[in-house]
Amino acid sequence: MFYRQMETRKWQELDQAHYLHPFTDHKALREIGSRVAVRGEGVHVWDTEGRKIIDGLSGLGCVNIGYGRPELVAAASAQMSDLSFCQSFFNTTHPAAVLLAEKLVKLTPEGLNHVFFQCSGSEANETAVRAIRRYWDLQGQPGKKLIIAREYAYHGSTHLAASLSGLEPMHHAGGDVPMPVVHRIKTAYPYREKPAAMPDDEFGRLAASWLEDKILELGPENVAAFFAEPAQSAGGSIVPPMSYWPAIQDICRKYDVLLALDEVVMGFGRTGKWFGSFHYGITPDLMQIGKGLTSGYLPLSACLMSDRVADVLIDKGGEWAHGYTYSGHPSCCAVALANIEVIESEGLIENAADTLIPHFEARLAEFTDHPLMGDVRSVGLMAGLELVADRATGEAFDGALRVGQHCSAEGLSRGLAFRANGDTMALMPPLVMTVGQMDEMFAIVRAALDATARHLGMA
């Protein structure tokens, strides 16, 4: 392969000279140099130094069926040979987009019968906002423009998606973010927000009441929608009590506020069900999906709309002047269909629910008494290990110590990629991971935590 023609340092020099990475301190990167990944197979990735690394993050929560699947390569090749590109403007369609839309309607919660395709989760959320605003205009309620989102949310990096997101560093990256149309509430974060003596189910209802309080503060006649992830990934693997979502849905219906559910990370088996909606019993008005839709092999996302929303856009709206050059790209849609076929034919979601998730939860429980551990939380195959300076009080580390980053580096040096969301260490393994590979992953997690504790003098 072409990448073997240069040494790692040469690749790093070219990288530093020209390639701007997402969410990166580029000055710091110049000091250490990029890791140059060159090959993936199953749950492993190799770099130019020959290191074999367990991908404990499924890429970024997307490579659910693992790397190197020939079925997806074949699907892309066949579609590119037949029809490499087809725009969806000017009354044109093509089979791959039609078949994928039909399939997604069958897999998702009842009533989501209309699909709009994009390339990224950010774009799917942008589409959802455009649809929501258009819907209320057509319903004769143009005053319903405000959107409520949560602290620690991540909905993407475009201007409006970054505004929906509740991660403070994103709001300092330029562009007058967040936009004033977005209003924020606290999230259902039991470790940080739940009173010690309060039962989980009671806290779930309390956290849901924060939405009702905000709707009443803003005026129901002004609130268009509530945007949220079923469980929050980039914000620190925050998992709500099971009582939270039924209460949220009741509040949205009570005040006629649309519910837009961001399933970009939680979809396609992460919870042991097809979507987080099924895990929590949610019936959204709009659902945004991506990542696991193609297992990251090609960029594709979708915004699914309920009949309630889409019928108004169709019957009353005339031309909806919104879309993208690559909406419903044939090759991306063909790969998504092949990806879904792999998930179904190999029973990956059933295996996750029956075997992997119980083992994952049991192994996570072994970390609760670690000297760095404040909280261990998970839903399905997504976990957060929150590291704290004081286990008794939950006092966080000084951010300048970059404890999470240090722990992540300790893991990578031992052959595991896992992510630091602040000082919460995130794990999102692929659905094709075996129990043995999971045990190997957790052995490295233990070693990385122990090394970090020694580094801090807390072993």
Short mmCIF file of C-alpha atoms in Angstrom, two decimals:
data_model
loop_
_atom_site.label_atom_id
_atom_site.label_comp_id
_atom_site.label_asym_id
_atom_site.label_seq_id
_atom_site.Cartn_x
_atom_site.Cartn_y
_atom_site.Cartn_z
CA MET A 1 0.00 0.00 0.00
CA PHE A 2 1.06 3.61 -0.61
CA TYR A 3 1.37 4.40 3.10
CA ARG A 4 4.25 1.97 3.48
CA GLN A 5 6.36 4.14 1.21
CA MET A 6 7.11 6.70 3.92
CA GLU A 7 8.23 6.58 7.52
CA THR A 8 5.87 7.65 10.27
CA ARG A 9 7.73 10.91 10.83
CA LYS A 10 7.30 11.90 7.20
CA TRP A 11 3.56 11.34 7.44
CA GLN A 12 3.47 13.40 10.62
CA GLU A 13 5.32 16.26 8.96
CA LEU A 14 2.89 16.33 6.05
CA ASP A 15 -0.02 16.08 8.50
CA GLN A 16 1.21 19.07 10.49
CA ALA A 17 1.86 21.10 7.36
CA HIS A 18 -1.59 20.76 5.81
CA TYR A 19 -4.24 18.78 7.70
CA LEU A 20 -6.40 20.51 10.33
CA HIS A 21 -7.98 17.92 12.64
CA PRO A 22 -11.35 18.24 14.39
CA PHE A 23 -11.43 19.04 18.13
CA THR A 24 -7.64 19.33 18.31
CA ASP A 25 -5.08 21.62 19.90
CA HIS A 26 -2.87 21.85 16.82
CA LYS A 27 0.00 23.52 18.62
CA ALA A 28 0.13 20.65 21.12
CA LEU A 29 -0.23 18.12 18.31
CA ARG A 30 2.94 19.46 16.69
CA GLU A 31 4.84 18.51 19.84
CA ILE A 32 3.76 14.86 19.88
CA GLY A 33 2.82 14.06 16.26
CA SER A 34 -0.25 12.22 15.03
CA ARG A 35 -0.75 8.50 15.29
CA VAL A 36 -0.96 7.33 11.67
CA ALA A 37 -3.58 4.58 11.32
CA VAL A 38 -3.27 2.38 8.24
CA ARG A 39 -5.35 -0.78 8.61
CA GLY A 40 -8.34 -2.15 10.49
CA GLU A 41 -9.75 -5.62 10.95
CA GLY A 42 -12.49 -6.67 13.37
CA VAL A 43 -12.01 -4.69 16.59
CA HIS A 44 -8.36 -3.79 15.89
CA VAL A 45 -6.55 -0.96 14.12
CA TRP A 46 -2.87 -0.94 13.15
CA ASP A 47 -0.62 2.12 12.73
CA THR A 48 2.54 2.80 10.74
CA GLU A 49 4.66 1.66 13.68
CA GLY A 50 3.02 -1.76 13.54
CA ARG A 51 1.12 -1.32 16.81
CA LYS A 52 -2.08 -3.34 17.13
CA ILE A 53 -4.71 -1.36 19.03
CA ILE A 54 -8.10 -2.46 20.35
CA ASP A 55 -10.68 0.09 19.25
CA GLY A 56 -12.65 0.49 22.46
CA LEU A 57 -14.61 3.37 20.92
CA SER A 58 -15.93 1.81 17.70
CA GLY A 59 -14.22 4.66 15.88
CA LEU A 60 -16.41 7.38 17.37
CA GLY A 61 -19.36 5.16 18.28
CA CYS A 62 -19.85 4.24 14.62
CA VAL A 63 -17.91 1.12 13.54
CA ASN A 64 -20.50 -1.21 15.06
CA ILE A 65 -19.79 -4.22 12.82
CA GLY A 66 -16.02 -3.82 12.97
CA TYR A 67 -13.37 -3.09 10.36
CA GLY A 68 -12.61 -4.81 7.06
CA ARG A 69 -16.03 -6.24 6.21
CA PRO A 70 -15.91 -7.41 2.59
CA GLU A 71 -19.71 -7.26 2.28
CA LEU A 72 -19.68 -3.48 2.63
CA VAL A 73 -16.74 -3.07 0.27
CA ALA A 74 -18.57 -5.18 -2.32
CA ALA A 75 -21.78 -3.18 -1.91
CA ALA A 76 -19.96 0.11 -2.46
CA SER A 77 -18.08 -1.25 -5.48
CA ALA A 78 -21.20 -2.68 -7.12
CA GLN A 79 -23.18 0.52 -6.63
CA MET A 80 -20.32 2.71 -7.90
CA SER A 81 -20.09 0.53 -11.00
CA ASP A 82 -23.82 0.80 -11.68
CA LEU A 83 -24.52 4.41 -10.66
CA SER A 84 -21.73 6.31 -8.94
CA PHE A 85 -23.82 9.41 -8.20
CA CYS A 86 -27.41 10.50 -8.45
CA GLN A 87 -28.76 13.78 -7.16
CA SER A 88 -32.18 13.70 -5.52
CA PHE A 89 -33.29 17.10 -6.82
CA PHE A 90 -35.50 17.72 -9.88
CA ASN A 91 -37.95 14.85 -9.28
CA THR A 92 -35.19 12.21 -9.43
CA THR A 93 -34.74 9.14 -7.25
CA HIS A 94 -32.80 5.87 -7.35
CA PRO A 95 -33.29 2.36 -5.93
CA ALA A 96 -30.70 2.40 -3.11
CA ALA A 97 -32.21 5.47 -1.40
CA VAL A 98 -35.77 4.17 -1.84
CA LEU A 99 -34.95 0.74 -0.41
CA LEU A 100 -33.00 2.19 2.51
CA ALA A 101 -35.78 4.60 3.41
CA GLU A 102 -38.25 1.72 3.37
CA LYS A 103 -35.95 -0.37 5.58
CA LEU A 104 -35.40 2.40 8.11
CA VAL A 105 -39.13 2.98 8.49
CA LYS A 106 -39.50 -0.71 9.41
CA LEU A 107 -36.67 -0.60 11.98
CA THR A 108 -37.55 2.63 13.80
CA PRO A 109 -40.43 3.51 16.18
CA GLU A 110 -43.94 3.46 14.77
CA GLY A 111 -45.05 6.55 12.91
CA LEU A 112 -41.63 7.65 11.61
CA ASN A 113 -42.61 7.03 8.01
CA HIS A 114 -40.57 9.66 6.15
CA VAL A 115 -36.78 9.84 5.69
CA PHE A 116 -34.51 12.72 4.63
CA PHE A 117 -30.86 11.82 4.00
CA GLN A 118 -27.68 13.79 4.76
CA CYS A 119 -23.99 12.96 5.33
CA SER A 120 -23.48 13.67 9.06
CA GLY A 121 -25.27 13.85 12.38
CA SER A 122 -24.74 17.60 12.42
CA GLU A 123 -26.61 17.90 9.13
CA ALA A 124 -29.39 15.59 10.36
CA ASN A 125 -29.95 17.88 13.32
CA GLU A 126 -29.89 20.93 11.05
CA THR A 127 -32.55 19.27 8.90
CA ALA A 128 -34.64 18.53 11.98
CA VAL A 129 -34.57 22.18 13.03
CA ARG A 130 -35.48 23.35 9.53
CA ALA A 131 -38.39 20.91 9.45
CA ILE A 132 -39.61 21.94 12.89
CA ARG A 133 -39.55 25.64 12.10
CA ARG A 134 -41.32 25.06 8.78
CA TYR A 135 -43.92 22.85 10.45
CA TRP A 136 -44.94 25.49 12.98
CA ASP A 137 -45.03 28.21 10.33
CA LEU A 138 -47.38 26.09 8.22
CA GLN A 139 -49.53 25.38 11.26
CA GLY A 140 -50.08 29.10 11.74
CA GLN A 141 -47.90 29.28 14.86
CA PRO A 142 -44.81 31.16 13.69
CA GLY A 143 -44.10 32.27 17.25
CA LYS A 144 -43.05 28.73 18.20
CA LYS A 145 -39.37 29.20 17.39
CA LEU A 146 -37.47 28.43 20.59
CA ILE A 147 -35.68 25.13 21.11
CA ILE A 148 -34.75 23.59 24.44
CA ALA A 149 -31.64 21.41 24.75
CA ARG A 150 -29.55 20.12 27.65
CA GLU A 151 -26.26 20.64 29.40
CA TYR A 152 -23.50 18.25 28.26
CA ALA A 153 -25.42 17.52 25.03
CA TYR A 154 -23.62 16.88 21.77
CA HIS A 155 -25.60 17.38 18.56
CA GLY A 156 -22.82 18.28 16.12
CA SER A 157 -20.47 21.05 15.04
CA THR A 158 -22.29 23.09 12.40
CA HIS A 159 -23.44 26.50 13.59
CA LEU A 160 -26.91 25.49 14.79
CA ALA A 161 -25.90 21.98 15.88
CA ALA A 162 -23.11 23.47 18.00
CA SER A 163 -25.70 25.79 19.53
CA LEU A 164 -27.86 22.79 20.42
CA SER A 165 -24.82 21.18 22.02
CA GLY A 166 -24.19 21.90 25.69
CA LEU A 167 -20.41 21.47 25.83
CA GLU A 168 -18.83 24.77 26.88
CA PRO A 169 -15.57 24.50 24.85
CA MET A 170 -17.68 24.38 21.68
CA HIS A 171 -19.24 27.70 22.60
CA HIS A 172 -15.84 29.38 22.63
CA ALA A 173 -14.75 28.16 19.20
CA GLY A 174 -16.12 31.18 17.35
CA GLY A 175 -19.29 32.03 15.50
CA ASP A 176 -21.44 33.53 18.28
CA VAL A 177 -22.47 30.11 19.55
CA PRO A 178 -24.91 29.32 21.06
CA MET A 179 -27.54 31.09 19.02
CA PRO A 180 -30.22 32.84 21.11
CA VAL A 181 -32.95 30.56 19.77
CA VAL A 182 -31.57 27.71 21.91
CA HIS A 183 -32.31 27.54 25.65
CA ARG A 184 -30.66 25.15 28.09
CA ILE A 185 -31.76 22.95 30.98
CA LYS A 186 -29.81 20.67 33.29
CA THR A 187 -29.57 17.04 32.29
CA ALA A 188 -30.49 13.90 34.20
CA TYR A 189 -26.99 13.33 35.61
CA PRO A 190 -27.49 11.19 38.73
CA TYR A 191 -23.89 11.30 39.97
CA ARG A 192 -23.75 15.11 39.98
CA GLU A 193 -27.38 16.18 40.38
CA LYS A 194 -29.29 13.55 42.39
CA PRO A 195 -29.71 14.16 46.13
CA ALA A 196 -28.08 11.29 48.00
CA ALA A 197 -31.25 9.95 49.61
CA MET A 198 -33.48 10.29 46.55
CA PRO A 199 -34.50 7.09 44.72
CA ASP A 200 -33.50 6.90 41.07
CA ASP A 201 -37.06 6.88 39.75
CA GLU A 202 -37.94 9.98 41.75
CA PHE A 203 -34.84 11.74 40.45
CA GLY A 204 -35.78 10.85 36.87
CA ARG A 205 -39.12 12.60 37.30
CA LEU A 206 -37.44 15.56 39.01
CA ALA A 207 -35.00 15.95 36.13
CA ALA A 208 -37.87 15.80 33.65
CA SER A 209 -39.64 18.57 35.55
CA TRP A 210 -36.78 20.91 34.63
CA LEU A 211 -38.08 20.76 31.06
CA GLU A 212 -41.58 21.69 32.18
CA ASP A 213 -40.21 24.58 34.24
CA LYS A 214 -38.33 25.92 31.20
CA ILE A 215 -41.34 25.57 28.90
CA LEU A 216 -43.47 27.54 31.36
CA GLU A 217 -40.72 30.15 31.77
CA LEU A 218 -40.47 30.70 28.00
CA GLY A 219 -44.18 30.23 27.31
CA PRO A 220 -45.51 27.08 25.58
CA GLU A 221 -46.65 29.23 22.66
CA ASN A 222 -42.97 30.06 21.99
CA VAL A 223 -41.36 26.61 22.35
CA ALA A 224 -41.02 24.58 19.15
CA ALA A 225 -39.10 21.49 20.24
CA PHE A 226 -36.97 19.67 22.77
CA PHE A 227 -33.73 18.14 21.43
CA ALA A 228 -32.01 15.35 23.34
CA GLU A 229 -30.01 12.12 23.08
CA PRO A 230 -31.53 9.02 24.75
CA ALA A 231 -28.29 8.79 26.76
CA GLN A 232 -25.48 11.31 26.37
CA SER A 233 -22.25 10.12 24.81
CA ALA A 234 -19.72 12.93 24.30
CA GLY A 235 -21.00 14.73 27.40
CA GLY A 236 -19.58 11.96 29.57
CA SER A 237 -21.65 8.80 28.98
CA ILE A 238 -24.50 10.19 31.09
CA VAL A 239 -27.30 7.67 31.60
CA PRO A 240 -30.75 8.82 32.81
CA PRO A 241 -32.99 6.79 35.15
CA MET A 242 -35.64 4.75 33.35
CA SER A 243 -38.35 7.06 34.73
CA TYR A 244 -36.93 10.09 32.93
CA TRP A 245 -38.07 9.56 29.36
CA PRO A 246 -41.73 8.64 29.97
CA ALA A 247 -42.04 11.85 32.01
CA ILE A 248 -40.27 13.89 29.29
CA GLN A 249 -42.60 12.56 26.63
CA ASP A 250 -45.68 13.37 28.71
CA ILE A 251 -44.43 16.96 29.17
CA CYS A 252 -43.82 17.43 25.44
CA ARG A 253 -47.32 16.21 24.64
CA LYS A 254 -48.89 18.30 27.37
CA TYR A 255 -47.45 21.54 26.00
CA ASP A 256 -47.47 20.61 22.28
CA VAL A 257 -43.67 20.65 22.00
CA LEU A 258 -42.09 18.44 19.33
CA LEU A 259 -39.60 15.84 20.54
CA ALA A 260 -36.49 15.55 18.35
CA LEU A 261 -34.40 12.56 19.41
CA ASP A 262 -30.72 12.42 18.45
CA GLU A 263 -29.96 8.70 18.00
CA VAL A 264 -26.74 9.27 16.08
CA VAL A 265 -24.67 7.37 18.68
CA MET A 266 -27.29 5.22 20.39
CA GLY A 267 -28.76 3.70 17.23
CA PHE A 268 -28.02 0.39 15.50
CA GLY A 269 -27.57 -1.86 18.49
CA ARG A 270 -25.65 0.17 21.06
CA THR A 271 -28.27 -0.49 23.78
CA GLY A 272 -28.96 -4.10 22.84
CA LYS A 273 -31.96 -2.93 20.83
CA TRP A 274 -32.06 -1.34 17.40
CA PHE A 275 -32.42 2.14 18.90
CA GLY A 276 -32.26 3.83 22.27
CA SER A 277 -35.90 4.76 21.70
CA PHE A 278 -36.89 1.12 22.21
CA HIS A 279 -34.74 0.82 25.33
CA TYR A 280 -36.36 3.83 26.99
CA GLY A 281 -39.84 3.56 25.44
CA ILE A 282 -39.70 6.82 23.46
CA THR A 283 -41.89 7.70 20.46
CA PRO A 284 -40.30 10.85 19.01
CA ASP A 285 -41.70 13.24 16.44
CA LEU A 286 -38.32 13.34 14.68
CA MET A 287 -35.32 11.04 14.97
CA GLN A 288 -31.81 11.80 13.76
CA ILE A 289 -29.52 8.86 12.97
CA GLY A 290 -26.03 8.34 11.52
CA LYS A 291 -22.73 6.70 12.53
CA GLY A 292 -23.85 3.07 12.90
CA LEU A 293 -26.13 3.48 9.87
CA THR A 294 -23.13 2.53 7.70
CA SER A 295 -20.82 1.47 10.54
CA GLY A 296 -18.72 4.46 9.48
CA TYR A 297 -17.74 2.91 6.14
CA LEU A 298 -19.21 5.86 4.22
CA PRO A 299 -20.70 9.12 5.51
CA LEU A 300 -24.49 8.96 5.78
CA SER A 301 -27.13 10.24 8.17
CA ALA A 302 -30.89 10.58 8.14
CA CYS A 303 -33.64 12.58 9.76
CA LEU A 304 -36.81 10.55 10.14
CA MET A 305 -40.06 12.46 10.52
CA SER A 306 -43.39 11.36 11.90
CA ASP A 307 -46.55 11.53 9.84
CA ARG A 308 -47.59 14.45 12.02
CA VAL A 309 -44.66 16.57 10.82
CA ALA A 310 -44.13 15.26 7.29
CA ASP A 311 -47.80 15.34 6.29
CA VAL A 312 -47.96 19.06 7.04
CA LEU A 313 -44.76 19.74 5.06
CA ILE A 314 -46.11 17.70 2.14
CA ASP A 315 -49.74 18.86 2.10
CA LYS A 316 -49.28 22.54 2.98
CA GLY A 317 -45.68 23.41 2.28
CA GLY A 318 -45.12 23.44 -1.45
CA GLU A 319 -41.40 23.37 -2.25
CA TRP A 320 -39.25 22.85 0.84
CA ALA A 321 -36.08 24.69 -0.17
CA HIS A 322 -33.69 22.53 1.81
CA GLY A 323 -31.24 19.78 0.86
CA TYR A 324 -27.70 18.70 0.10
CA THR A 325 -25.78 17.63 -2.99
CA TYR A 326 -25.14 14.24 -1.41
CA SER A 327 -28.61 13.64 0.05
CA GLY A 328 -29.30 9.95 -0.53
CA HIS A 329 -25.92 9.29 -2.17
CA PRO A 330 -26.27 5.90 -3.94
CA SER A 331 -23.07 4.30 -2.68
CA CYS A 332 -23.67 5.42 0.90
CA CYS A 333 -27.22 4.05 0.82
CA ALA A 334 -26.03 0.74 -0.67
CA VAL A 335 -23.43 0.38 2.08
CA ALA A 336 -26.06 1.16 4.73
CA LEU A 337 -28.29 -1.60 3.36
CA ALA A 338 -25.37 -4.05 3.42
CA ASN A 339 -24.48 -2.97 6.96
CA ILE A 340 -28.03 -3.58 8.18
CA GLU A 341 -28.01 -6.97 6.47
CA VAL A 342 -24.85 -7.93 8.40
CA ILE A 343 -26.38 -6.81 11.69
CA GLU A 344 -29.52 -8.84 11.03
CA SER A 345 -27.97 -11.97 9.51
CA GLU A 346 -25.31 -12.31 12.21
CA GLY A 347 -27.70 -11.56 15.07
CA LEU A 348 -25.34 -8.88 16.40
CA ILE A 349 -27.96 -7.01 18.41
CA GLU A 350 -29.32 -10.20 19.96
CA ASN A 351 -25.79 -11.31 20.85
CA ALA A 352 -25.07 -7.92 22.38
CA ALA A 353 -28.21 -8.11 24.53
CA ASP A 354 -27.76 -11.74 25.59
CA THR A 355 -23.97 -12.04 25.96
CA LEU A 356 -21.88 -8.91 25.53
CA ILE A 357 -23.86 -6.40 27.59
CA PRO A 358 -24.19 -8.62 30.70
CA HIS A 359 -20.45 -9.34 30.56
CA PHE A 360 -19.68 -5.66 29.94
CA GLU A 361 -21.72 -4.64 32.99
CA ALA A 362 -20.13 -7.31 35.19
CA ARG A 363 -16.61 -6.24 34.25
CA LEU A 364 -17.44 -2.55 34.76
CA ALA A 365 -18.63 -3.29 38.29
CA GLU A 366 -15.09 -4.38 39.17
CA PHE A 367 -13.90 -0.76 38.94
CA THR A 368 -16.24 0.75 41.52
CA ASP A 369 -13.66 0.56 44.31
CA HIS A 370 -10.70 1.87 42.30
CA PRO A 371 -8.98 4.79 44.11
CA LEU A 372 -9.70 7.16 41.19
CA MET A 373 -13.29 6.13 40.64
CA GLY A 374 -16.18 8.46 41.37
CA ASP A 375 -18.85 6.82 39.28
CA VAL A 376 -19.25 3.85 36.94
CA ARG A 377 -22.26 4.08 34.64
CA SER A 378 -23.43 2.39 31.47
CA VAL A 379 -26.28 1.64 29.14
CA GLY A 380 -25.82 -1.23 26.74
CA LEU A 381 -22.34 -1.10 25.25
CA MET A 382 -21.62 2.49 26.29
CA ALA A 383 -19.91 3.23 29.59
CA GLY A 384 -18.40 6.11 31.48
CA LEU A 385 -15.79 5.83 34.25
CA GLU A 386 -15.72 9.21 36.00
CA LEU A 387 -12.39 9.88 37.70
CA VAL A 388 -12.37 12.15 40.75
CA ALA A 389 -9.89 13.66 43.18
CA ASP A 390 -11.96 12.68 46.23
CA ARG A 391 -14.22 9.63 46.17
CA ALA A 392 -16.00 10.65 49.36
CA THR A 393 -17.07 14.09 48.16
CA GLY A 394 -16.99 13.62 44.38
CA GLU A 395 -14.58 16.55 44.05
CA ALA A 396 -13.35 16.78 40.47
CA PHE A 397 -9.71 17.08 39.49
CA ASP A 398 -8.29 20.45 38.53
CA GLY A 399 -8.77 20.59 34.77
CA ALA A 400 -5.16 21.72 34.31
CA LEU A 401 -4.03 18.24 35.39
CA ARG A 402 -5.69 16.71 32.31
CA VAL A 403 -6.20 13.46 34.17
CA GLY A 404 -8.49 11.97 31.56
CA GLN A 405 -6.03 12.71 28.78
CA HIS A 406 -3.25 11.09 30.79
CA CYS A 407 -5.35 7.97 31.37
CA SER A 408 -6.22 7.79 27.67
CA ALA A 409 -2.52 7.97 26.77
CA GLU A 410 -1.74 5.21 29.28
CA GLY A 411 -4.34 3.04 27.58
CA LEU A 412 -3.08 3.76 24.08
CA SER A 413 0.50 2.93 25.05
CA ARG A 414 -0.78 -0.50 26.13
CA GLY A 415 -2.86 -1.12 23.01
CA LEU A 416 -6.31 0.32 23.73
CA ALA A 417 -8.04 3.37 22.31
CA PHE A 418 -10.55 4.76 24.79
CA ARG A 419 -11.72 8.32 25.10
CA ALA A 420 -11.45 11.02 27.73
CA ASN A 421 -14.57 13.19 27.91
CA GLY A 422 -13.07 15.54 30.43
CA ASP A 423 -12.12 13.17 33.23
CA THR A 424 -14.72 10.58 32.29
CA MET A 425 -13.23 7.65 30.41
CA ALA A 426 -15.60 6.40 27.71
CA LEU A 427 -15.92 2.90 26.28
CA MET A 428 -18.11 2.02 23.27
CA PRO A 429 -16.83 -1.30 21.90
CA PRO A 430 -17.96 -2.72 18.54
CA LEU A 431 -20.85 -5.16 18.51
CA VAL A 432 -18.55 -7.81 17.00
CA MET A 433 -16.21 -7.86 20.01
CA THR A 434 -15.85 -11.29 21.61
CA VAL A 435 -15.95 -11.94 25.34
CA GLY A 436 -12.25 -12.75 25.24
CA GLN A 437 -11.44 -9.49 23.47
CA MET A 438 -13.57 -7.64 25.99
CA ASP A 439 -11.59 -9.17 28.85
CA GLU A 440 -8.38 -8.07 27.14
CA MET A 441 -9.82 -4.56 26.80
CA PHE A 442 -10.72 -4.38 30.48
CA ALA A 443 -7.29 -5.64 31.53
CA ILE A 444 -5.79 -2.65 29.73
CA VAL A 445 -8.35 -0.30 31.28
CA ARG A 446 -7.27 -1.56 34.71
CA ALA A 447 -3.60 -1.07 33.89
CA ALA A 448 -4.24 2.46 32.55
CA LEU A 449 -6.20 3.44 35.67
CA ASP A 450 -3.51 2.02 37.95
CA ALA A 451 -0.76 3.85 36.06
CA THR A 452 -2.75 7.11 36.26
CA ALA A 453 -3.24 6.65 40.00
CA ARG A 454 0.52 6.16 40.44
CA HIS A 455 1.16 9.27 38.33
CA LEU A 456 -1.07 11.26 40.70
CA GLY A 457 0.30 9.65 43.86
CA MET A 458 -3.10 8.05 44.58
CA ALA A 459 -2.27 4.37 44.09
#
